[in-house]
C-alpha cells in the first residue's frame, strides 16, 4: 500500500512541478528576450514568468495537439528543452527591490492563516477529481486528447468547441500525474494571484504591510468559499482571474514606467485570457482601450504589438472551430454561422438556463434585488457563495476617491459583465480580485489606527467565517464548497479507485460503461457523465445537433405528442410540376416547425421518393431527408423558433404529374400555418389548394423499436437512462417497464442508472 501510494503522489507532484517549472522557464526566457525582465521587482519576476510562460506552454501544447504529437515522451523532451532555454543564461541586471514600509505589522501575523488555508486547499487539490465539470468535460477532453494523441474532429461535444487554454496546461501535467496533477496546476493560479496582489502592493507602495490593502485583498479573495472550491478543482475561473489581474497589473506598470518592453507580455497575457475562456475576450479591448487612452501620440505604436501578440492566442482557437464545425465562435453565434453540428434552439435554451439558475432571474429585476444575499450568504441557487464579507462591496466605492480605486472599479464592473450571461457565482471570480482590492483600499481611506483595526477585524472575520466547519454553522443549504480535507485520499493512503467509488456516483457509472461497452461503442445519454474516467464516447442529449436529433427520436418513442398525429393534406387538380414547396406563415418564439413525413400523390396513387429529387429545407437544410425517409420515428425540425418564411422544398429533375401533398407532423406546433407553392414551367407561385386537417390514430406501439433502430443506424449501440425521471430522463421509467418493446436489453446498472444494449 505505502509504496504504491508514494509512487502515485510522486507522479502527481512531478506532473505539477514539471509543468510549473517549464512555464517559469519559458516565461523567463520571453521576458528576458523582450527586455521586460530587467524592469521587474524581485517579487514580480516569478509571478510574471509563471503567467507569461504558462500562456506560451499552452500554445506549444496546442501545436502538438494539432500535429498529433501528444505523448508523454514528447512532453518530456519539450519540457527539458524549455528548461534549458529558460535557464541557460541569466540577465546580468540584478532584480529591483521596492522599499518596504517600516513599522507595519509583521508578515508572520498571517502565517497561521496561510498555513491553515494552504493545507485545506492543497489537500483538496491533491485528492482525486470529483467536481461536476472537472470530472466531466474539463478533464474529459484532456483525457481524450491524451488517448487520441491530439485534437480529433469532435463535432458531438459543445465543450470541445470552447477555447481550452487552461485545459492544455492541464494536459501537460495530466500526461505525467493524471487528474490530481492537473488540479494542482489550477490551484497554482490561485497562489499566483495571491503573489501578484502582494507584489502589486509593493510596486505601487500601498500602505500597511501585512495588513495593507494588498494583503487584505489577498485574504478576501483567496478565502472566499467559491474561490477555494474552484481553485482546488480543474475549473478555469481562477486561472482567468489570475491572467486578468496580470493584464491589469502590466497596464498600470506600463503607465508608470512608459516602457514599450512590456507590450509583448501584455499582449500574451491579454490574448491568453480569451484562450482560457470566451468571457476573457473582454481583457483585450480593456487593454487596448487603456493604451489608446494613455499612450498619447504613440497610440498605434503601443496597440499594434499588443494586438498582434494577443492574436497568437486567439486566432488558433477560432480557426480550429472554423475548420471543424464551420463556426469560428462555436458553440455560440450559430445564427451568424449556420452549421450542421449545432442548433440555434440549443443556443437559445442554453443561454436561457445559464441566465436562470433554478428559475432565479425569471422574475427579472425583482430576483436581482436578492442577488447580493444569494451570492454572498445563501449560495444554493447560484452554485457557490462569496462569503458574507462581500455584502460590504458598496464600501469599496470609497476607493473612487483615488485614481487606482477608479481603475479597479472600472475593471471590476467590466469583468463582472459575463455574469449577466451565466449567473453562477464562480463567473464573478475574475471580478472578485478587483472588488477585493477596492474594498481594502476603502478601508485604508480611514485614519491609520482605525484602518489597521478594521483590517484586522475584517481579515480575521472573513477567514474564520469561510472555514468549512464554520460555514456549516451559518449556512445549512446545499452549497458547492469545500468539505473537510480528505487527506487519506489525497496522500493515496486510501486508493484512488476506492475513494472515488465511495464518494462519486458518476465515477461508478463511468466504470460501468467502460466495463460493458466495447472499444468504439457509442452511448446515448440524456445527461452528462464523468468523462474524465471514461474511454468510450457518450453522446449527451444537448451537446450537438446529432445528439438532439437522436434524443428527439427516443422521446418520440416515449411520448405520444412527439409522434405524427396530425395530417395536413393539400389537394388540387392534377398538373405537371417541377417542384413543390411548403412555406411557413406562422410565428412563435417558443415553438419549432417539424415534419415527420411529406407524401406526394398522383390521383389516388402514392408517388414514392426518388434519389434524383432535391430536398431543400430552410433553416436546417442538413436534415431535410428525415421528412421523406419513410420512418415515422424521425422528423425534420427547423431547430429555430417558428418564423414566417421557413420552407420545405422538393425539386424534380423532370415534370411530375401531382394532385395532392400530405404532411404528417406532431401536434406540438399550434401556431404553424402553411402555404403551398409550386413550380411548373415558370416561377414559383402560390397554389390555391384545398387544405384538409385531420388527427391520425397513429399506432404508438411501433415508435420505440423504430427509434432505437434509427439509433443503431447512426452508430449508437447503447442507451443510458435514469429511473429517477425528470427532464429528458422521462424515457428511463418507460424503457424499464418493457425494454423488449424498444429492442433493448439491460447491460449494466448502478443505483437508478441503467445501461441498455440495442439488439
XYZ file of C-alpha atoms in Angstrom:
759
model
C 0.000 0.000 0.000
C 2.656 2.537 1.068
C 4.961 2.089 -1.955
C 2.026 2.398 -4.372
C 0.739 5.469 -2.531
C 4.211 7.003 -2.621
C 4.535 6.355 -6.349
C 1.106 7.856 -7.019
C 1.825 11.040 -5.044
C 5.303 11.309 -6.583
C 3.807 11.134 -10.090
C 1.264 13.821 -9.199
C 3.903 16.147 -7.766
C 6.225 15.560 -10.708
C 3.450 16.275 -13.228
C 2.590 19.532 -11.481
C 6.143 20.576 -10.625
C 7.458 19.865 -14.104
C 4.600 21.849 -15.674
C 5.164 24.815 -13.364
C 8.940 24.752 -13.876
C 8.594 24.624 -17.664
C 6.143 27.530 -17.563
C 8.514 29.630 -15.441
C 11.425 28.811 -17.743
C 9.510 29.801 -20.879
C 8.251 32.988 -19.243
C 11.715 33.906 -18.015
C 13.171 33.400 -21.485
C 10.452 35.513 -23.124
C 10.692 38.335 -20.602
C 14.471 38.437 -20.965
C 14.247 38.421 -24.757
C 11.744 41.289 -24.799
C 13.598 43.342 -22.186
C 10.796 43.284 -19.616
C 12.745 41.157 -17.119
C 15.063 43.978 -16.066
C 12.070 46.202 -15.284
C 10.567 43.834 -12.732
C 10.990 43.677 -8.983
C 12.331 40.521 -7.395
C 8.813 39.728 -6.133
C 7.339 40.264 -9.599
C 9.711 38.099 -11.600
C 8.446 34.621 -10.635
C 4.814 35.734 -10.899
C 5.133 37.151 -14.391
C 7.459 34.375 -15.517
C 4.889 31.767 -14.497
C 1.980 33.646 -16.080
C 3.622 34.524 -19.390
C 5.313 31.129 -19.611
C 2.090 29.238 -18.896
C 0.486 31.017 -21.833
C 3.347 30.016 -24.136
C 3.360 26.444 -22.841
C -0.358 26.188 -23.606
C 0.311 27.473 -27.124
C 3.063 24.880 -27.601
C 0.715 22.112 -26.459
C -1.898 23.413 -28.947
C 0.626 22.930 -31.769
C 1.463 19.433 -30.520
C -2.246 18.568 -30.368
C -2.761 19.804 -33.908
C 0.260 17.770 -35.060
C -0.978 14.612 -33.255
C 2.176 14.515 -31.102
C 0.600 14.281 -27.660
C 2.781 11.640 -25.986
C 4.417 11.938 -22.591
C 7.944 11.426 -24.032
C 7.305 14.337 -26.413
C 6.153 16.481 -23.485
C 9.228 15.418 -21.536
C 11.515 16.440 -24.385
C 9.716 19.747 -24.931
C 9.838 20.460 -21.210
C 13.541 19.645 -20.953
C 14.278 21.892 -23.920
C 12.241 24.689 -22.365
C 14.107 24.379 -19.060
C 17.429 24.603 -20.877
C 16.195 27.575 -22.909
C 14.933 29.440 -19.869
C 17.891 28.878 -17.591
C 20.891 28.724 -19.926
C 21.746 32.331 -19.259
C 20.855 34.994 -16.753
C 20.052 38.610 -17.373
C 23.027 40.494 -15.966
C 20.907 43.048 -14.153
C 20.040 42.317 -10.528
C 16.388 42.368 -9.569
C 14.976 45.678 -8.438
C 13.786 45.981 -4.866
C 10.867 48.099 -3.696
C 11.083 49.906 -0.366
C 9.363 48.085 2.491
C 7.209 50.137 4.831
C 8.668 50.354 8.319
C 6.569 49.940 11.419
C 3.834 47.840 9.828
C 2.569 44.637 11.360
C 4.870 41.639 10.816
C 4.018 39.284 7.968
C 4.231 36.429 10.486
C 0.790 37.545 11.669
C -0.645 35.984 8.530
C 1.407 32.768 8.707
C -1.190 30.701 10.650
C -3.935 31.790 8.284
C -1.816 30.967 5.224
C -0.858 27.595 6.687
C -4.457 26.644 7.504
C -5.918 27.588 4.151
C -2.865 26.284 2.318
C -3.375 22.877 3.933
C -7.128 22.912 3.212
C -6.740 23.811 -0.444
C -3.666 21.671 -1.099
C -5.267 18.516 0.292
C -8.394 19.061 -1.770
C -6.293 19.738 -4.867
C -4.264 16.558 -4.289
C -7.405 14.446 -3.836
C -8.960 12.667 -6.841
C -11.143 14.834 -9.047
C -14.853 14.647 -8.217
C -16.143 18.099 -9.196
C -19.031 18.013 -11.714
C -17.413 19.890 -14.596
C -13.847 18.922 -13.722
C -14.613 15.198 -13.837
C -16.914 15.918 -16.755
C -15.727 17.909 -19.731
C -12.646 19.773 -18.426
C -10.593 16.640 -17.776
C -12.768 14.501 -20.025
C -11.412 16.344 -23.046
C -7.892 16.312 -21.592
C -8.036 12.527 -21.200
C -9.376 12.172 -24.738
C -6.606 14.298 -26.236
C -4.000 12.174 -24.483
C -5.736 8.970 -25.551
C -6.034 10.123 -29.175
C -2.647 11.893 -29.155
C -4.083 15.284 -30.004
C -7.097 17.004 -31.474
C -9.584 14.874 -33.374
C -12.614 16.031 -35.298
C -15.030 16.303 -32.375
C -18.407 17.552 -33.579
C -20.524 15.905 -30.878
C -19.395 17.891 -27.826
C -20.014 21.604 -27.408
C -17.250 21.857 -24.811
C -14.655 20.727 -27.344
C -15.543 23.882 -29.289
C -14.746 26.282 -26.458
C -11.261 27.738 -26.113
C -9.256 25.481 -23.800
C -6.040 27.261 -22.948
C -6.136 26.163 -19.308
C -7.074 22.608 -20.271
C -3.953 22.331 -22.427
C -1.889 23.227 -19.362
C -3.807 20.528 -17.519
C -2.976 18.144 -20.371
C 0.758 18.704 -19.952
C 0.543 17.823 -16.251
C -2.045 15.078 -16.804
C 0.336 13.183 -19.081
C 2.607 12.553 -16.068
C 0.422 12.759 -12.953
C -3.137 12.381 -14.226
C -6.110 14.112 -12.636
C -4.605 15.497 -9.440
C -1.564 16.927 -11.216
C -3.947 18.909 -13.406
C -5.829 20.090 -10.305
C -2.595 21.378 -8.783
C -1.900 23.412 -11.928
C -5.179 25.244 -11.448
C -4.501 25.660 -7.734
C -1.180 27.278 -8.686
C -3.080 30.085 -10.430
C -4.723 30.950 -7.096
C -1.289 31.075 -5.460
C -0.128 33.199 -8.388
C -2.965 35.664 -7.824
C -2.080 35.987 -4.142
C 1.588 36.543 -5.013
C 0.619 39.070 -7.678
C -1.516 41.042 -5.231
C 1.302 41.200 -2.681
C 3.798 42.240 -5.358
C 1.298 44.828 -6.601
C 1.181 46.336 -3.129
C 4.953 46.704 -3.014
C 5.263 48.012 -6.576
C 2.658 50.731 -6.106
C 3.641 51.455 -2.499
C 0.336 50.617 -0.883
C 0.425 51.199 2.895
C 0.082 48.911 5.868
C 2.420 45.946 5.310
C 0.799 42.647 6.335
C -2.490 44.439 6.983
C -2.305 46.743 3.989
C -4.728 46.735 1.060
C -2.709 44.171 -0.923
C -2.599 41.615 1.899
C -6.237 42.283 2.784
C -7.304 41.777 -0.815
C -5.325 38.540 -0.998
C -7.159 37.207 2.062
C -10.561 38.477 0.921
C -10.141 36.789 -2.451
C -8.351 33.572 -1.504
C -10.561 32.732 1.478
C -13.816 33.197 -0.425
C -15.545 29.770 -0.385
C -16.319 29.769 -4.105
C -12.707 30.632 -4.941
C -11.399 27.800 -2.779
C -13.615 25.099 -4.257
C -12.987 26.355 -7.798
C -9.210 26.586 -7.367
C -8.957 23.081 -5.899
C -10.684 21.578 -8.962
C -9.962 21.554 -12.681
C -12.196 24.502 -13.491
C -10.728 27.577 -15.182
C -12.252 30.563 -13.369
C -9.305 31.121 -11.012
C -6.942 30.794 -13.964
C -8.879 33.506 -15.797
C -8.804 35.701 -12.672
C -5.019 35.313 -12.416
C -4.340 36.296 -16.010
C -6.924 39.081 -15.960
C -5.200 40.632 -12.960
C -1.779 40.194 -14.588
C -3.021 42.159 -17.601
C -4.302 44.930 -15.322
C -1.000 44.891 -13.414
C 1.018 45.214 -16.637
C -1.137 48.105 -17.824
C -0.520 50.080 -14.634
C 3.151 49.136 -14.668
C 3.479 50.395 -18.239
C 1.587 53.556 -17.312
C 4.146 54.198 -14.567
C 7.332 53.224 -16.456
C 6.251 54.001 -20.047
C 8.390 51.052 -21.162
C 7.457 49.505 -24.538
C 9.286 46.366 -23.415
C 6.108 45.473 -21.502
C 3.865 45.440 -24.573
C 4.645 41.868 -25.738
C 3.973 40.424 -22.273
C 0.731 42.402 -22.060
C -0.402 41.045 -25.435
C 0.425 37.481 -24.394
C -1.467 37.706 -21.114
C -4.481 39.512 -22.582
C -4.801 37.113 -25.509
C -4.442 34.116 -23.237
C -7.491 35.268 -21.284
C -9.585 34.526 -24.385
C -7.726 31.246 -24.749
C -8.770 30.255 -21.228
C -12.416 31.191 -21.602
C -14.538 33.078 -24.116
C -15.582 35.535 -21.413
C -11.919 36.533 -21.154
C -12.157 38.327 -24.509
C -13.037 41.496 -22.579
C -9.434 41.770 -21.393
C -8.183 42.552 -24.907
C -10.432 45.597 -25.569
C -9.822 46.718 -21.980
C -6.049 46.638 -22.526
C -6.214 48.270 -25.950
C -8.639 50.915 -24.716
C -6.362 51.791 -21.798
C -3.355 52.055 -24.118
C -5.210 54.230 -26.623
C -6.351 56.482 -23.782
C -2.982 56.841 -22.074
C -0.429 56.449 -24.868
C -0.992 59.834 -26.460
C 0.624 60.237 -29.888
C 2.168 56.748 -29.626
C -1.245 55.057 -29.643
C -0.763 52.860 -32.687
C 2.831 52.046 -31.752
C 1.545 50.698 -28.422
C -1.644 48.988 -29.576
C -0.296 47.134 -32.601
C 2.228 44.850 -30.840
C -0.236 44.143 -28.052
C -2.925 43.194 -30.565
C -0.532 41.046 -32.596
C 0.692 39.067 -29.601
C -2.881 38.682 -28.355
C -3.918 37.308 -31.750
C -1.429 34.442 -31.369
C -3.604 33.088 -28.576
C -6.993 33.934 -30.082
C -6.827 33.060 -33.779
C -5.872 29.355 -33.442
C -8.996 28.539 -31.430
C -11.241 30.377 -33.877
C -9.504 28.706 -36.827
C -9.947 25.276 -35.227
C -13.692 25.841 -34.880
C -13.999 27.240 -38.391
C -12.316 24.127 -39.784
C -14.128 21.552 -37.653
C -17.684 22.921 -37.391
C -17.782 25.905 -39.753
C -18.334 28.426 -36.957
C -15.295 30.244 -35.537
C -17.285 31.237 -32.433
C -18.877 27.838 -31.781
C -20.845 26.792 -29.855
C -22.413 30.267 -29.954
C -23.463 32.705 -32.717
C -24.976 29.937 -34.827
C -27.365 32.439 -36.381
C -24.318 34.186 -37.832
C -22.617 30.950 -38.858
C -25.284 28.299 -39.592
C -23.853 24.786 -39.496
C -24.972 21.182 -39.269
C -23.386 20.471 -35.889
C -25.188 22.945 -33.610
C -28.789 24.087 -33.487
C -29.895 27.659 -32.902
C -32.528 26.346 -30.499
C -29.811 24.741 -28.362
C -28.063 28.089 -28.093
C -31.300 29.845 -27.119
C -32.210 27.259 -24.493
C -28.670 27.005 -23.141
C -28.254 30.754 -22.724
C -31.689 30.993 -21.100
C -30.856 28.401 -18.465
C -27.436 29.944 -17.848
C -29.250 33.191 -17.004
C -31.896 31.486 -14.839
C -30.396 29.024 -12.370
C -33.323 27.302 -10.655
C -35.560 29.979 -12.207
C -33.519 32.704 -10.486
C -33.897 35.744 -12.710
C -37.168 34.538 -14.200
C -38.847 37.494 -12.479
C -36.190 39.811 -13.898
C -35.240 42.761 -11.703
C -37.112 41.532 -8.607
C -34.892 38.454 -8.436
C -31.752 40.515 -8.964
C -32.595 42.531 -5.870
C -31.916 39.321 -3.922
C -28.703 38.567 -5.830
C -26.271 40.086 -3.276
C -27.689 37.908 -0.493
C -27.770 34.821 -2.702
C -24.194 35.374 -3.892
C -22.665 36.244 -0.543
C -24.615 34.235 2.018
C -27.162 31.730 0.642
C -25.338 30.286 -2.360
C -27.578 27.325 -3.147
C -29.387 28.707 -6.194
C -26.310 30.207 -7.834
C -23.992 27.296 -7.013
C -21.458 28.900 -4.732
C -21.032 31.663 -2.199
C -18.614 34.548 -1.899
C -18.841 34.934 1.875
C -20.798 37.461 3.977
C -17.895 39.911 3.770
C -18.883 40.718 0.208
C -22.190 42.166 1.298
C -19.896 45.110 2.054
C -18.905 45.623 -1.578
C -20.544 49.101 -1.587
C -17.903 50.073 0.968
C -15.413 49.814 -1.864
C -16.984 52.849 -3.532
C -14.995 54.975 -1.107
C -11.919 53.953 -3.123
C -13.249 56.014 -6.044
C -11.549 58.977 -4.391
C -8.224 57.641 -5.706
C -7.107 57.065 -9.288
C -6.230 53.461 -8.500
C -9.661 52.930 -6.972
C -11.390 54.241 -10.082
C -9.340 51.932 -12.281
C -10.100 48.970 -10.052
C -13.809 49.679 -10.186
C -13.714 50.051 -13.975
C -12.046 46.646 -14.241
C -14.373 45.063 -11.671
C -17.516 46.233 -13.465
C -16.262 45.265 -16.911
C -15.120 41.793 -15.904
C -18.364 41.207 -13.995
C -20.412 41.617 -17.194
C -20.160 37.914 -18.181
C -22.088 37.117 -15.010
C -25.186 38.520 -16.685
C -24.957 35.725 -19.274
C -24.184 32.999 -16.727
C -25.268 33.848 -13.204
C -23.301 31.121 -11.479
C -21.321 32.640 -8.602
C -17.993 31.454 -9.993
C -18.416 33.699 -13.033
C -17.731 36.625 -10.704
C -14.325 35.251 -9.663
C -12.315 37.337 -12.187
C -14.090 40.480 -10.969
C -13.663 39.468 -7.338
C -9.921 40.216 -7.351
C -10.598 43.845 -8.220
C -13.530 44.164 -5.822
C -11.380 42.764 -3.007
C -8.647 45.304 -3.654
C -11.135 48.162 -3.960
C -12.726 47.209 -0.624
C -9.308 47.017 1.017
C -8.316 50.424 -0.369
C -11.539 51.872 1.010
C -10.649 50.660 4.498
C -7.318 52.451 4.255
C -9.028 55.728 3.483
C -9.721 55.846 7.243
C -7.081 57.173 9.684
C -4.284 54.645 10.147
C -5.128 53.322 13.659
C -8.760 52.839 12.676
C -7.766 51.343 9.324
C -5.489 48.780 10.982
C -8.187 47.793 13.461
C -10.790 47.432 10.716
C -8.342 45.495 8.542
C -7.535 43.054 11.324
C -11.210 42.521 12.129
C -12.249 42.010 8.502
C -9.363 39.674 7.681
C -9.875 37.557 10.795
C -13.651 37.506 10.464
C -13.661 36.600 6.784
C -11.017 33.883 7.176
C -12.725 32.345 10.202
C -16.230 32.587 8.754
C -15.189 30.959 5.480
C -13.683 27.846 7.068
C -15.769 24.773 6.074
C -16.799 23.723 9.584
C -17.774 27.307 10.433
C -19.843 27.656 7.256
C -21.810 24.659 8.475
C -22.936 26.760 11.412
C -24.346 29.708 9.478
C -25.340 28.110 6.166
C -27.482 24.975 6.233
C -28.171 24.887 2.489
C -26.684 22.544 -0.084
C -23.899 24.740 -1.481
C -20.977 23.936 -3.780
C -18.000 24.386 -1.454
C -15.165 22.501 0.194
C -15.732 19.987 2.944
C -13.262 18.551 5.461
C -9.812 17.863 3.944
C -9.763 14.275 2.571
C -6.105 13.732 3.479
C -6.192 9.932 3.244
C -7.394 10.135 -0.345
C -5.027 12.993 -1.148
C -1.991 11.017 0.038
C -3.388 7.837 -1.570
C -3.463 6.039 1.770
C -6.973 5.270 0.596
C -6.539 4.110 -3.022
C -7.966 6.448 -5.624
C -10.411 3.890 -7.019
C -11.790 3.107 -3.560
C -12.246 6.774 -2.693
C -13.960 7.555 -5.999
C -16.220 4.516 -5.722
C -17.257 5.704 -2.277
C -17.920 9.396 -2.979
C -18.606 9.734 -6.715
C -21.653 8.063 -8.318
C -20.504 9.489 -11.646
C -17.248 7.570 -11.394
C -19.115 4.318 -10.810
C -21.352 4.929 -13.812
C -18.281 5.690 -15.938
C -16.585 2.464 -14.845
C -19.756 0.524 -15.633
C -19.837 1.979 -19.139
C -16.169 1.184 -19.717
C -16.646 -2.369 -18.464
C -19.697 -3.089 -20.615
C -19.270 -1.091 -23.817
C -16.596 -2.439 -26.171
C -13.947 -0.104 -27.659
C -15.500 2.008 -30.398
C -19.013 1.648 -28.971
C -21.168 4.751 -28.576
C -23.718 5.536 -25.884
C -26.640 7.997 -25.994
C -27.363 9.655 -22.643
C -29.852 12.321 -21.536
C -27.291 13.790 -19.101
C -23.547 14.319 -18.946
C -21.230 11.729 -17.409
C -17.808 11.684 -15.725
C -15.853 11.682 -18.984
C -12.554 12.066 -17.136
C -12.825 8.420 -16.048
C -14.238 7.111 -19.301
C -12.696 5.896 -22.557
C -15.919 5.364 -24.520
C -17.823 8.050 -26.429
C -21.045 9.183 -24.793
C -23.367 11.364 -26.876
C -25.093 13.705 -24.428
C -28.565 14.824 -25.492
C -27.853 18.566 -25.682
C -24.200 18.654 -26.719
C -24.558 18.521 -30.513
C -27.150 18.628 -33.276
C -26.948 14.886 -33.889
C -27.388 14.239 -30.160
C -30.542 16.363 -30.103
C -31.970 14.595 -33.153
C -31.331 11.139 -31.691
C -32.813 12.083 -28.316
C -35.820 13.595 -30.102
C -36.401 10.219 -31.738
C -36.227 8.479 -28.348
C -38.720 10.960 -26.919
C -40.972 10.150 -29.849
C -40.950 6.551 -28.702
C -41.910 7.569 -25.169
C -44.409 10.418 -25.694
C -47.427 10.406 -27.981
C -47.279 14.146 -28.637
C -43.879 13.681 -30.264
C -45.369 11.352 -32.899
C -47.026 12.102 -36.267
C -50.587 12.547 -35.025
C -51.573 15.419 -37.314
C -52.202 15.182 -41.034
C -52.429 18.256 -43.286
C -53.454 17.420 -46.843
C -53.379 19.791 -49.843
C -55.479 18.746 -52.880
C -55.693 20.300 -56.366
C -56.469 19.356 -59.949
C -53.697 17.180 -61.460
C -50.931 19.187 -63.123
C -47.350 18.789 -64.286
C -44.957 20.283 -61.725
C -41.184 20.806 -61.458
C -41.313 21.336 -57.710
C -43.469 21.808 -54.605
C -42.741 23.959 -51.580
C -44.310 24.392 -48.147
C -43.882 27.892 -46.745
C -44.409 28.739 -43.094
C -46.556 31.821 -42.451
C -46.978 31.453 -38.686
C -44.575 32.593 -35.999
C -43.962 31.854 -32.329
C -40.948 32.383 -30.110
C -41.325 29.049 -28.303
C -42.496 26.586 -30.957
C -40.486 24.873 -33.678
C -41.717 23.672 -37.054
C -41.336 19.952 -37.655
C -42.385 17.412 -40.320
C -42.368 13.647 -39.839
C -43.303 12.791 -43.418
C -44.153 14.536 -46.687
C -46.209 12.329 -49.011
C -46.983 13.097 -52.681
C -49.886 11.684 -54.694
C -50.922 11.498 -58.301
C -54.642 10.812 -58.226
C -55.029 8.024 -55.688
C -51.509 6.706 -56.225
C -48.714 7.430 -53.772
C -45.579 8.725 -55.510
C -42.530 7.238 -53.813
C -39.472 9.500 -53.330
C -36.730 9.089 -55.897
C -32.964 9.580 -55.395
C -32.863 12.291 -58.066
C -35.231 14.568 -56.144
C -33.571 17.511 -54.454
C -34.741 18.306 -50.941
C -34.210 21.827 -49.633
C -35.167 22.998 -46.169
C -34.743 26.412 -44.624
C -33.497 26.602 -41.986
C -31.649 23.343 -41.168
C -31.121 22.025 -44.691
C -28.978 19.156 -43.379
C -31.864 17.058 -42.005
C -34.240 17.503 -44.945
C -34.150 13.809 -45.849
C -35.685 12.856 -42.478
C -39.076 14.095 -43.706
C -39.073 11.684 -46.652
C -37.336 8.586 -45.285
C -40.488 6.550 -44.625
C -39.720 6.270 -40.903
C -42.392 7.920 -38.703
C -39.961 7.978 -35.762
C -37.777 10.552 -37.499
C -38.689 14.109 -38.342
C -37.175 17.185 -39.889
C -37.212 20.060 -37.402
C -36.338 23.671 -38.002
C -34.445 23.848 -34.671
C -35.201 27.581 -34.847
C -38.126 29.357 -33.194
C -41.060 29.401 -35.593
C -40.973 32.348 -38.002
C -42.668 33.258 -41.283
C -40.581 32.353 -44.304
C -39.381 28.912 -43.243
C -39.761 26.440 -46.088
C -39.515 22.816 -47.129
C -38.992 22.311 -50.856
C -38.798 19.366 -53.275
C -37.359 19.851 -56.769
C -37.950 17.267 -59.508
C -35.471 16.752 -62.378
C -38.391 16.294 -64.819
C -42.053 17.365 -64.718
C -44.175 15.171 -62.488
C -47.977 14.851 -62.514
C -49.247 15.519 -58.987
C -52.615 16.201 -57.393
C -52.031 16.102 -53.624
C -49.441 16.619 -50.911
C -49.824 15.350 -47.373
C -47.823 16.493 -44.347
C -47.711 14.317 -41.236
C -46.448 16.071 -38.141
C -46.593 16.232 -34.370
C -49.233 18.290 -32.518
C -46.718 20.436 -30.613
C -46.907 23.348 -33.085
C -50.216 25.121 -32.659
C -49.054 28.324 -34.351
C -47.996 26.534 -37.539
C -49.637 27.909 -40.705
C -48.639 26.612 -44.139
C -48.883 27.935 -47.677
C -48.327 25.659 -50.653
C -46.250 26.910 -53.559
C -45.497 25.060 -56.794
C -43.232 25.439 -59.777
C -44.281 24.444 -63.251
C -42.634 25.728 -66.395
C -42.305 29.218 -64.923
C -41.526 30.607 -61.491
C -42.637 29.574 -58.037
C -46.188 30.684 -57.277
C -48.778 30.007 -54.554
C -51.277 27.279 -55.402
C -54.903 27.613 -54.346
C -55.293 24.098 -52.985
C -57.941 22.644 -50.706
C -56.448 22.113 -47.238
C -57.743 19.312 -45.002
C -56.540 18.848 -41.405
C -57.188 15.625 -39.535
C -55.872 13.886 -36.439
C -54.373 10.474 -37.123
C -54.757 7.459 -34.836
C -51.109 6.563 -35.119
C -50.027 3.194 -33.608
C -47.693 4.470 -30.877
C -46.526 0.951 -30.035
C -44.380 0.916 -33.184
C -42.404 4.003 -32.234
C -39.998 2.651 -29.561
C -38.492 -0.022 -31.826
C -38.343 2.389 -34.771
C -36.488 4.925 -32.600
C -33.802 2.512 -31.403
C -33.390 1.157 -34.945
C -32.612 4.696 -36.036
C -30.051 4.999 -33.236
C -28.425 1.787 -34.428
C -28.323 3.113 -37.985
C -26.453 6.168 -36.693
C -23.787 4.106 -34.955
C -25.215 4.205 -31.416
C -25.150 0.817 -29.699
C -26.180 1.673 -26.116
C -28.647 3.889 -24.257
C -28.040 5.235 -20.737
C -31.075 6.199 -18.664
C -32.009 7.191 -15.125
C -35.065 5.693 -13.464
C -35.487 8.868 -11.450
C -37.154 10.509 -14.430
C -37.334 14.275 -14.763
C -36.389 16.268 -17.839
C -35.164 14.096 -20.693
C -34.882 11.158 -18.292
C -38.611 10.710 -18.850
C -37.578 7.869 -21.161
C -35.930 5.941 -18.292
C -39.036 4.657 -16.468
C -40.789 3.928 -19.785
C -37.929 1.821 -21.074
C -37.641 -0.032 -17.750
C -41.291 -1.156 -17.988
C -40.710 -3.063 -21.220
C -37.151 -2.976 -22.634
C -38.026 -5.606 -25.255
C -40.570 -3.259 -26.862
C -37.684 -0.912 -27.557
C -35.379 -3.643 -28.787
C -33.207 -3.121 -25.729
C -31.538 -5.467 -23.272
C -30.194 -4.338 -19.905
C -26.410 -4.496 -19.932
C -25.488 -2.778 -16.671
C -26.879 -0.941 -13.677
C -25.699 1.343 -10.894
C -28.305 2.684 -8.492
C -31.120 4.196 -10.579
C -28.929 4.325 -13.700
C -29.472 1.701 -16.389
C -27.348 0.894 -19.429
C -29.136 -0.866 -22.296
C -27.751 -2.551 -25.389
C -29.640 -2.110 -28.665
C -30.236 -5.585 -30.041
